[in-house]
Short mmCIF file of C-alpha atoms and ligand atoms in Angstrom, two decimals:
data_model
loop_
_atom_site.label_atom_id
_atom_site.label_comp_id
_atom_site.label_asym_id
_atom_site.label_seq_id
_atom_site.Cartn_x
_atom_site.Cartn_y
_atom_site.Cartn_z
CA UNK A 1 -5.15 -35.81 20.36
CA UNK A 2 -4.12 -32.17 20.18
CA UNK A 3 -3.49 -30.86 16.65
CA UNK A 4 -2.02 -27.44 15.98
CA UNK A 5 -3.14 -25.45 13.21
CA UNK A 6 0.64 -25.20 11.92
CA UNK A 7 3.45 -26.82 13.72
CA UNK A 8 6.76 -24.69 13.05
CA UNK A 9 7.83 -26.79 15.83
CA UNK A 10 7.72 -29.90 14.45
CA UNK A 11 9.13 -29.09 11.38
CA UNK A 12 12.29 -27.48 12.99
CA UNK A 13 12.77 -30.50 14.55
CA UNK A 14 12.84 -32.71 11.59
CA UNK A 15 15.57 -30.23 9.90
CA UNK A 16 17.19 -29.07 13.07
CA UNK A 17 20.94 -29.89 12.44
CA UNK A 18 20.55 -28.55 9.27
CA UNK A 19 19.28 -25.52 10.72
CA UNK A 20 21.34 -25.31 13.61
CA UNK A 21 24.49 -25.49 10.56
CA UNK A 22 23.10 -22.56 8.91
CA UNK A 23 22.36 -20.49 11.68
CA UNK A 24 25.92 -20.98 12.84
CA UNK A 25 27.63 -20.17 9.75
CA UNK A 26 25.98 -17.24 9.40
CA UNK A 27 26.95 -15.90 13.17
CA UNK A 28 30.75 -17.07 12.42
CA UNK A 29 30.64 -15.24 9.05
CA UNK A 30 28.96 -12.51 11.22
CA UNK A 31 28.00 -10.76 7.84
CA UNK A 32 24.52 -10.10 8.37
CA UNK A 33 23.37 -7.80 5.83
CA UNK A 34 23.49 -8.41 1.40
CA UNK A 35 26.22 -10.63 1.02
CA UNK A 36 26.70 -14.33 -0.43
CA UNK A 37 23.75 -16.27 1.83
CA UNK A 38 21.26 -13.88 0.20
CA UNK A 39 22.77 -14.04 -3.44
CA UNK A 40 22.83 -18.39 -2.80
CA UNK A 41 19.10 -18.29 -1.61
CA UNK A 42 18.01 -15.12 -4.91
CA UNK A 43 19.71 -17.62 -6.96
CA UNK A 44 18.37 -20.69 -6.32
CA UNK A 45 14.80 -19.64 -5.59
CA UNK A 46 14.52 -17.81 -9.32
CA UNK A 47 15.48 -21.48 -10.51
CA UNK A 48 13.02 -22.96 -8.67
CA UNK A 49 10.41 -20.38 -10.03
CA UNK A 50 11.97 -21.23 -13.28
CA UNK A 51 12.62 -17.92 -13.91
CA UNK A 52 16.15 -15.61 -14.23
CA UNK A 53 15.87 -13.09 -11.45
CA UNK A 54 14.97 -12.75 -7.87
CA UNK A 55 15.38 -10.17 -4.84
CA UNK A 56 15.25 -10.99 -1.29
CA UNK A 57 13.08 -8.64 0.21
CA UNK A 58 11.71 -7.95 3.64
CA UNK A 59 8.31 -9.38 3.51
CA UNK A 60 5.81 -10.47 0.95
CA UNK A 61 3.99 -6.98 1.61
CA UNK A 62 7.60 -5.13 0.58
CA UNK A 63 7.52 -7.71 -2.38
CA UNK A 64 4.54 -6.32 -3.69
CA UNK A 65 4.91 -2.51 -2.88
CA UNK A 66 8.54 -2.95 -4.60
CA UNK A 67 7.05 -4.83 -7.68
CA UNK A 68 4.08 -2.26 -8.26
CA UNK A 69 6.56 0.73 -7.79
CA UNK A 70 8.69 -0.91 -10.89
CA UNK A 71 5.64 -1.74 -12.82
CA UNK A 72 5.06 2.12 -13.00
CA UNK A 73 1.92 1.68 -10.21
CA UNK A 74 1.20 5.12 -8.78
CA UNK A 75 -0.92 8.16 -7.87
CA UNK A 76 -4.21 8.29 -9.54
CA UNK A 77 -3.91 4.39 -10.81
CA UNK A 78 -6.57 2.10 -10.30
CA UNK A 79 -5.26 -1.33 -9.42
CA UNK A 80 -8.05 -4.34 -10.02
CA UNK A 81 -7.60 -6.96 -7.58
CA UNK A 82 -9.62 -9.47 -5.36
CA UNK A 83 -11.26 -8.57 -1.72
CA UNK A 84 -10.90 -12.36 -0.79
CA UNK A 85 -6.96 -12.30 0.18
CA UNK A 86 -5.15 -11.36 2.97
CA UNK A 87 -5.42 -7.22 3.28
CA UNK A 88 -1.40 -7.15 2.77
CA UNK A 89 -2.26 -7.36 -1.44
CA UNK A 90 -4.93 -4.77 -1.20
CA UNK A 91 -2.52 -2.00 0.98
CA UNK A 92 0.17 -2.33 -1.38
CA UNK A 93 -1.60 -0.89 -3.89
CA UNK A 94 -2.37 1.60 -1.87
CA UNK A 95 0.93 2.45 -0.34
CA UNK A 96 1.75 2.95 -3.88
CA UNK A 97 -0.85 6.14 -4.59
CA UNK A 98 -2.98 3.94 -6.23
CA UNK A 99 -6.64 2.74 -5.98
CA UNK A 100 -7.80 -1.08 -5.29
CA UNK A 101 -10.66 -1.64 -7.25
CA UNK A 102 -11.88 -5.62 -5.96
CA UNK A 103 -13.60 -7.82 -8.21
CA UNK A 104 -15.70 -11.27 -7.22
CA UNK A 105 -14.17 -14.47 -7.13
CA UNK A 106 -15.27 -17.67 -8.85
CA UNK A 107 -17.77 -19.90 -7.03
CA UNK A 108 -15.34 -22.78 -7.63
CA UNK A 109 -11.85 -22.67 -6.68
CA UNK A 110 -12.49 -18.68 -5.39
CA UNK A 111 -10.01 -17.33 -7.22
CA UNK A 112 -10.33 -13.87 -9.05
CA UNK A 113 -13.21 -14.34 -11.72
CA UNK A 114 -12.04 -13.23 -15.13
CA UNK A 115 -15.26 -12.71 -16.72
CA UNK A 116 -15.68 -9.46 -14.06
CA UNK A 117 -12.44 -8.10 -15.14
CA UNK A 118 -13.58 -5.95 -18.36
CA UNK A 119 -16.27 -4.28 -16.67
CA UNK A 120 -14.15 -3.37 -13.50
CA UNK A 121 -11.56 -1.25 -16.05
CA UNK A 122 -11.73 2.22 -16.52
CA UNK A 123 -9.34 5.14 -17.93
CA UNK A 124 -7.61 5.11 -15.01
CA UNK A 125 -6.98 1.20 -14.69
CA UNK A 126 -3.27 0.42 -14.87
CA UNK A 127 -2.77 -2.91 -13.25
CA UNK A 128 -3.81 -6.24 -12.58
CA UNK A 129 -3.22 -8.07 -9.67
CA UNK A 130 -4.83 -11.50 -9.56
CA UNK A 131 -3.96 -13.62 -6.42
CA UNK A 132 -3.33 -17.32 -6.20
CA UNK A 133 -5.46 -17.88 -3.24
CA UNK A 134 -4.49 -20.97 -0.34
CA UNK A 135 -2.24 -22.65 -2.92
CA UNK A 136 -3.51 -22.51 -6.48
CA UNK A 137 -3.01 -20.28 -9.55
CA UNK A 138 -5.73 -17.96 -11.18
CA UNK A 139 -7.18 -18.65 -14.69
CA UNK A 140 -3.64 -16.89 -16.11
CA UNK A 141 -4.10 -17.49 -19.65
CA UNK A 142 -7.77 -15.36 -19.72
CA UNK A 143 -5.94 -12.51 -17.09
CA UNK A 144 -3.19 -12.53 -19.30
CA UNK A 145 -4.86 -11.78 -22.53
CA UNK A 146 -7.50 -9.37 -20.98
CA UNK A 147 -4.19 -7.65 -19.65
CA UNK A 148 -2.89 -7.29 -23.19
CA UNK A 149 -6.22 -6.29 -24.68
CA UNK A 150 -6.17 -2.93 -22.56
CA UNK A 151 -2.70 -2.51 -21.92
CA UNK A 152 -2.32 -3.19 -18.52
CA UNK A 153 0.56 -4.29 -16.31
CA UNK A 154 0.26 -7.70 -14.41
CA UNK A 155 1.78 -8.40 -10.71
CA UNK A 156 0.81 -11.82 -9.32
CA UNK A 157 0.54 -12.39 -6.01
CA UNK A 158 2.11 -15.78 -5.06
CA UNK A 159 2.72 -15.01 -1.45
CA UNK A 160 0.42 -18.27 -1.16
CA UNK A 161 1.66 -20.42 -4.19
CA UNK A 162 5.36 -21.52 -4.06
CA UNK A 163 5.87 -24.43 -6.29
CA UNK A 164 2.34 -23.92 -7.76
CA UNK A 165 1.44 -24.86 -11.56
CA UNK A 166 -0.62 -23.55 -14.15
CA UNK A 167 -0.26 -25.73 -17.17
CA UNK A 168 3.01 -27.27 -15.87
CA UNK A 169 4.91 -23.14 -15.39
CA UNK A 170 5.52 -21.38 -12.08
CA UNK A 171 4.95 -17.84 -11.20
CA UNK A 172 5.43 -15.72 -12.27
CA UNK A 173 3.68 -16.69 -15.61
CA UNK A 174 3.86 -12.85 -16.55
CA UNK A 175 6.60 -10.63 -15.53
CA UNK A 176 6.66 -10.49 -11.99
CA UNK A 177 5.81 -12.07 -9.12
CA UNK A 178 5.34 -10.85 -5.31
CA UNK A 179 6.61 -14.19 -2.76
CA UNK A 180 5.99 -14.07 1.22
CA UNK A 181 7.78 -16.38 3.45
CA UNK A 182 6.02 -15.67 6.29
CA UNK A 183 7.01 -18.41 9.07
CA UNK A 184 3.58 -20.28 8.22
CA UNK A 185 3.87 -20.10 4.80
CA UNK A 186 4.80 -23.22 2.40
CA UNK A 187 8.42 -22.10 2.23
CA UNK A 188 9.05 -20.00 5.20
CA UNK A 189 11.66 -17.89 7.12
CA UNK A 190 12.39 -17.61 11.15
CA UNK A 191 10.68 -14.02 10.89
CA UNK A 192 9.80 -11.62 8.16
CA UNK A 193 11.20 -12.15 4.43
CA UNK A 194 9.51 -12.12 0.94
CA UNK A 195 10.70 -11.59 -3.22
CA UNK A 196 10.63 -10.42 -6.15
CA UNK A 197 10.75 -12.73 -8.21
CA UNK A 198 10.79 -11.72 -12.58
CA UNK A 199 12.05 -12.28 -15.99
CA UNK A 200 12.47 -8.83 -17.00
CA UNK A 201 15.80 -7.28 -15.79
CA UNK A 202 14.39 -3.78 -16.05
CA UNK A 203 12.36 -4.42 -12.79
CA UNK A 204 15.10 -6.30 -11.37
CA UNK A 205 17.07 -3.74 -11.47
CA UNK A 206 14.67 -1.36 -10.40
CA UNK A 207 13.75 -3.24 -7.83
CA UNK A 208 17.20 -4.51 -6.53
CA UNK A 209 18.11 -0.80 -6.40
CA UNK A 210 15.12 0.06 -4.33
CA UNK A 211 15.27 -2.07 -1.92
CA UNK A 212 18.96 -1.06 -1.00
CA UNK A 213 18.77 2.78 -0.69
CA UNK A 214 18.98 3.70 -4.29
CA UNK A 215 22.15 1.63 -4.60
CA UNK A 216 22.45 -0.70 -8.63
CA UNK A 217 24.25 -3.96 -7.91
CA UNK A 218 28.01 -3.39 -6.81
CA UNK A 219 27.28 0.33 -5.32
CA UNK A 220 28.51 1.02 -2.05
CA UNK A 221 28.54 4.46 -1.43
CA UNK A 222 27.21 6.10 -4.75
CA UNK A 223 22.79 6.23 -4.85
CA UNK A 224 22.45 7.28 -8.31
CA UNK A 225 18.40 7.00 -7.01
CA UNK A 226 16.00 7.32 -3.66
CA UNK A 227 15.45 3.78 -2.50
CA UNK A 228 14.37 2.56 0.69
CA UNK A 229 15.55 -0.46 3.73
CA UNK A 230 13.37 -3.18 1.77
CA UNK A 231 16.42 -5.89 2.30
CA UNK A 232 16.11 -9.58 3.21
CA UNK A 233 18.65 -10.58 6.31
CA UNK A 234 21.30 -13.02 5.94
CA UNK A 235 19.75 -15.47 8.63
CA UNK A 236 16.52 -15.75 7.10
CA UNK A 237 18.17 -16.41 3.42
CA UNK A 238 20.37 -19.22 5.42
CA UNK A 239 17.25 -20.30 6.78
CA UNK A 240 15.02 -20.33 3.58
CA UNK A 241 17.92 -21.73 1.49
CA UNK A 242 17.38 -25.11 3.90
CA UNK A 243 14.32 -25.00 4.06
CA UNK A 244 14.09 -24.88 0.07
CA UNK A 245 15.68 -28.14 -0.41
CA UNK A 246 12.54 -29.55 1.20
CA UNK A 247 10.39 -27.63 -0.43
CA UNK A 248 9.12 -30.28 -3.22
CA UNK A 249 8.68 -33.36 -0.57
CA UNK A 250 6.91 -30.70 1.50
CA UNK A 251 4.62 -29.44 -1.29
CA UNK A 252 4.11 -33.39 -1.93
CA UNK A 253 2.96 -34.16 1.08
CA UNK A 254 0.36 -31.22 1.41
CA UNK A 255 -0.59 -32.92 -1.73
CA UNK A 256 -1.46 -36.14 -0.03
CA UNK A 257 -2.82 -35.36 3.04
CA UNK A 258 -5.07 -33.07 1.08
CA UNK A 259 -5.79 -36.02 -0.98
CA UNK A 260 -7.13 -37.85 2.09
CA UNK A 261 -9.39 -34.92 3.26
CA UNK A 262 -11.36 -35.13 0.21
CA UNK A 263 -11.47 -38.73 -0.38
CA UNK A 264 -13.15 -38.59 2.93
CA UNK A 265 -14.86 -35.07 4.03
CA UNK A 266 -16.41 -34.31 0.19
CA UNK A 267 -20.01 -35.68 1.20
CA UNK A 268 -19.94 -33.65 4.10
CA UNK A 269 -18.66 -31.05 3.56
CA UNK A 270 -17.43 -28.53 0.01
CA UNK A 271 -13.63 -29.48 -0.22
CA UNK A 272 -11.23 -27.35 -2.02
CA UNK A 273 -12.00 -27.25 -5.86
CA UNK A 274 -8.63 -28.65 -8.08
CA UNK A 275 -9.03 -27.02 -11.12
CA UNK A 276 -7.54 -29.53 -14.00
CA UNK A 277 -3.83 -28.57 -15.07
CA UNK A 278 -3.11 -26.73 -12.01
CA UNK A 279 -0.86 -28.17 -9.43
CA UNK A 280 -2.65 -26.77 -6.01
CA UNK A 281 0.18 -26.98 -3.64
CA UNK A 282 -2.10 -26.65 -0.54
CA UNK A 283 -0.93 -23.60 1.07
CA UNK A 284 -4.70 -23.54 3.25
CA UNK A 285 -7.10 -26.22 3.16
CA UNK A 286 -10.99 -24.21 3.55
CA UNK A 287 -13.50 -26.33 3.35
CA UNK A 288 -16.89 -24.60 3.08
CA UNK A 289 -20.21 -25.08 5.69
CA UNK A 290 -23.19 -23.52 6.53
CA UNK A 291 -22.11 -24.61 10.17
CA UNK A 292 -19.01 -23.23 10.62
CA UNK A 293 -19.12 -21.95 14.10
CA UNK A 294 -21.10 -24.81 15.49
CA UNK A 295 -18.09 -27.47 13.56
CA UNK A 296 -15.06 -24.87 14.75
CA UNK A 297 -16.27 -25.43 18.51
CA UNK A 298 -16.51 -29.25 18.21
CA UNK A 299 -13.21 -29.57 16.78
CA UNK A 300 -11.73 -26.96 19.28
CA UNK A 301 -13.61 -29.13 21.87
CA UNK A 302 -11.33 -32.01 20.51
CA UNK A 303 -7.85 -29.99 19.99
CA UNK A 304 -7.79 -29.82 16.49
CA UNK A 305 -7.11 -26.28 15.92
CA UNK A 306 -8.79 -24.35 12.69
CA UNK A 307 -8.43 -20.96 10.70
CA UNK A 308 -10.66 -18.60 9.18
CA UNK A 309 -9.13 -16.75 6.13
CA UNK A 310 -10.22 -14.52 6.07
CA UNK A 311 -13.62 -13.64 7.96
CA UNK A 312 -13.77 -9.87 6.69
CA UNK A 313 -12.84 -9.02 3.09
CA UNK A 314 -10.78 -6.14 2.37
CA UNK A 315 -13.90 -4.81 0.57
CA UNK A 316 -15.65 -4.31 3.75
CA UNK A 317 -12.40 -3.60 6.58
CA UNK A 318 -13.09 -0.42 7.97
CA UNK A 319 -9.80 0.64 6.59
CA UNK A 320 -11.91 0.78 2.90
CA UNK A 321 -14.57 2.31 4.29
CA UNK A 322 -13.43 5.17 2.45
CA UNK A 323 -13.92 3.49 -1.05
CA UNK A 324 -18.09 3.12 -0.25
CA UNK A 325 -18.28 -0.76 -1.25
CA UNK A 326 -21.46 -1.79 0.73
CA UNK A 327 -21.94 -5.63 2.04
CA UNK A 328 -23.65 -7.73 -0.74
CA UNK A 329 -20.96 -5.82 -3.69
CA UNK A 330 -19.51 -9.20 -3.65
CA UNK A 331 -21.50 -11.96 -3.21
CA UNK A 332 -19.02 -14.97 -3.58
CA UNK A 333 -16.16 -13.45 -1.70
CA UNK A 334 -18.53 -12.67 1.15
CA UNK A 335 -20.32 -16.30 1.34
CA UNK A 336 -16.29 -17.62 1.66
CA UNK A 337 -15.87 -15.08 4.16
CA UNK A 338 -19.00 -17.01 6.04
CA UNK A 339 -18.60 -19.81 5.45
CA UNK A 340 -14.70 -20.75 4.71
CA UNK A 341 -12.99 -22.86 8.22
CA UNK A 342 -9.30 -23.92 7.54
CA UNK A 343 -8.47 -27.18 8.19
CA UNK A 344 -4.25 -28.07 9.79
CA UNK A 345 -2.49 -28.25 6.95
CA UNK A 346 0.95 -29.40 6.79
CA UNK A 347 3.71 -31.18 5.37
CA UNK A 348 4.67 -32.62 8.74
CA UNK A 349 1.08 -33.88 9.68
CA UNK A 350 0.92 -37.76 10.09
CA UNK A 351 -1.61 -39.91 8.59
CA UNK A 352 -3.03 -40.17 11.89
CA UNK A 353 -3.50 -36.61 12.75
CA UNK A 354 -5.29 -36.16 9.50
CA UNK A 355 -7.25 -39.81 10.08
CA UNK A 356 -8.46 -38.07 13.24
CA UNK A 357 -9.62 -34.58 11.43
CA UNK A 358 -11.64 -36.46 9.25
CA UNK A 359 -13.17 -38.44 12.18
CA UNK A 360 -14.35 -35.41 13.56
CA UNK A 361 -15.72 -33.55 11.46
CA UNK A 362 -18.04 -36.57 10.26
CA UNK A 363 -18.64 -37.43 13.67
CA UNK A 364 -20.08 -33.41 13.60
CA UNK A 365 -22.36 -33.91 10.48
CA UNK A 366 -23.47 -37.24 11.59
CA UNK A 367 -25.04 -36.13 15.12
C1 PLP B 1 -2.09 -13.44 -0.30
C2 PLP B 1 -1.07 -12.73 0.52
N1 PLP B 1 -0.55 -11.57 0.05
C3 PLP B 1 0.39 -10.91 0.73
C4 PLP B 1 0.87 -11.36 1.94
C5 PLP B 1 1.86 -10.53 2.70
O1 PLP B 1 3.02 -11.22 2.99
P1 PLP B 1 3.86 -10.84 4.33
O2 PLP B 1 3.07 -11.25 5.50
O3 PLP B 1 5.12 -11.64 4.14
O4 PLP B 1 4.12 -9.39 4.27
C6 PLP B 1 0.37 -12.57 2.46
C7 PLP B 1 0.85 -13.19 3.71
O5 PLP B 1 0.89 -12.87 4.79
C8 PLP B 1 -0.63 -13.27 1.73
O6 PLP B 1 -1.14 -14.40 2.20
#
């Protein structure tokens, strides 16, 4: 049996008129650019964050630059954030001005640690940016507070966590959140796209005005400020506005097939931790093994395709070099890095496919 890691494919096919409807409408409209696809889509993806205001933006990496840049994030900041995350949350901060400074991660769940945030501030701390890692939120309510105890702005990073719960809310539980829809992603687009998504309309507006040249709402040829190209395209809101209606059976069914995995890998292997009142919606399913390389090859050997995510930590890319973190500066984040192997993980993955992962990989531990 051959089992992609992700199968865009497949799920195309199971949506394809719908698709095929949107994609057409928007080449009749031929209005390509802002318009009433991309309003539809800001609109009803800030409902389903439960929240009052969202822009479309080019990618989750624009999302975050864009949300920084309104939360006042700039030269000679220091920004405290994890190193286990995909580098995109790391070079925002940095194409900002600012500084990432990278705390640890929990040993369960290996999300950012909030009893390493205190010591990480300094005088020059502004920000925090905690990341809901593979599908499940941080420890919010401890960020949160820590955040108000030193006066510091908060930007989650939820390019992994659509649909996500932390006590029964959505991100963003503070002001603002940063989305990706990144094809792969649990909600994503036919190329590029992320948002903003907030509740304060100070950054939406700051950030609605940035991401179209400096123009407010309703400008056309009038930029009161210096913005930038940072816009979502009217085929990929068309496409995400679809693909959003699905999003909840979807997020569902990551649910049970992750289910499955641990009812039957968790004596072999360490299965994603659940912590209790979060809904973990499954973005990536890491499991965690001393044998990694050795279990990769015998599932490659038997088509089931697998991930690593993410094998170097920002902490120790060569693009950080500069920042003199040395290997063993974060223990937990670089033992994931080791030892982390993705599993396929996917709404459109049939009890058989996942039947046959789990065959596998005991089939590995029991030889
Ligand atoms: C945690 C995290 N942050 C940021 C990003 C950047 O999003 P994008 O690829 O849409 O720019 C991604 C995804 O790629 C991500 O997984």
């Amino acid at each position: 049996m051959k089992i992609p890691f992700v199968d865009l494919k497949a799920q195309y096919l199971n949506i394809q008129s719908e698709i095929d409807e949107a994609i057409r409408g928007v080449l009749n409209e031929t209005a390509f650019i802002m318009g009433s696809r991309k309003e539809a889509f800001e609109r009803d993806f800030a409902a389903f964050c439960r929240a009052p205001f969202c822009v479309g933006v080019g990618s989750g990496t624009d999302a975050l630059y864009l949300a920084l840049k309104a939360l006042g994030v700039g030269p000679g900041d220091e920004v405290i954030t994890v190193s286990h995350t995909f580098i995109a949350t790391a070079e925002a901060i940095s194409a900002a001005g600012a500084t990432p400074r990278f705390v640890d991660v929990e040993p369960d769940g290996q999300l950012m640690n909030p009893a390493l945030i205190e010591e990480a501030i300094t005088p020059r701390t502004k920000a925090i940016v905690p990341v809901h890692l593979f599908g499940q939120m941080c420890e919010m309510t401890r960020i949160l507070a820590i955040a108000d105890r030193h006066g510091l702005v908060v930007l989650e990073d939820a390019a992994q966590a659509h649909a996500a719960e932390f006590h029964g809310k959505r991100s963003p539980l503070c002001q603002v959140a940063a989305f990706s829809f990144y094809p792969g992603k649990n909600l994503g687009a036919y190329g590029d796209a992320g948002a903003v998504v907030t509740h304060d309309n100070e950054i939406y507006k700051h950030v609605f005005c940035q991401h179209d040249h400096g123009r407010p709402k309703g400008f056309k040829h009038e930029h009161p400020a210096l913005g930038f190209g940072y816009r979502m395209d009217a085929l990929q809101a068309a496409i995400l506005h679809v693909k959003l209606r699905h999003l909840e059976r979807w997020t569902d069914l990551r649910r049970k097939h992750a289910a499955r995995y641990r009812e039957r890998l968790q004596e072999v292997v360490t299965v994603p931790h659940e912590h209790p009142n979060r809904r973990h919606v499954y973005h990536l399913y890491p499991i965690r093994t001393q044998k990694r390389t050795a279990l990769q090859q015998h599932l490659q050997a038997a088509g089931i395709s697998t991930g690593i995510h993410y094998p170097i930590p920002a902490h120790l890319q060569p693009c950080y070099g500069f920042l003199g973190y040395q290997r063993g500066a974060l223990p937990v984040t670089e033992q994931c890095a080791d030892q982390l192997l993705s599993l396929p993980m996917y709404a459109d993955l049939t009890d058989a496919q996942v039947d046959y992962v789990c065959d596998r990989v005991l089939e590995f531990f029991q030889k």
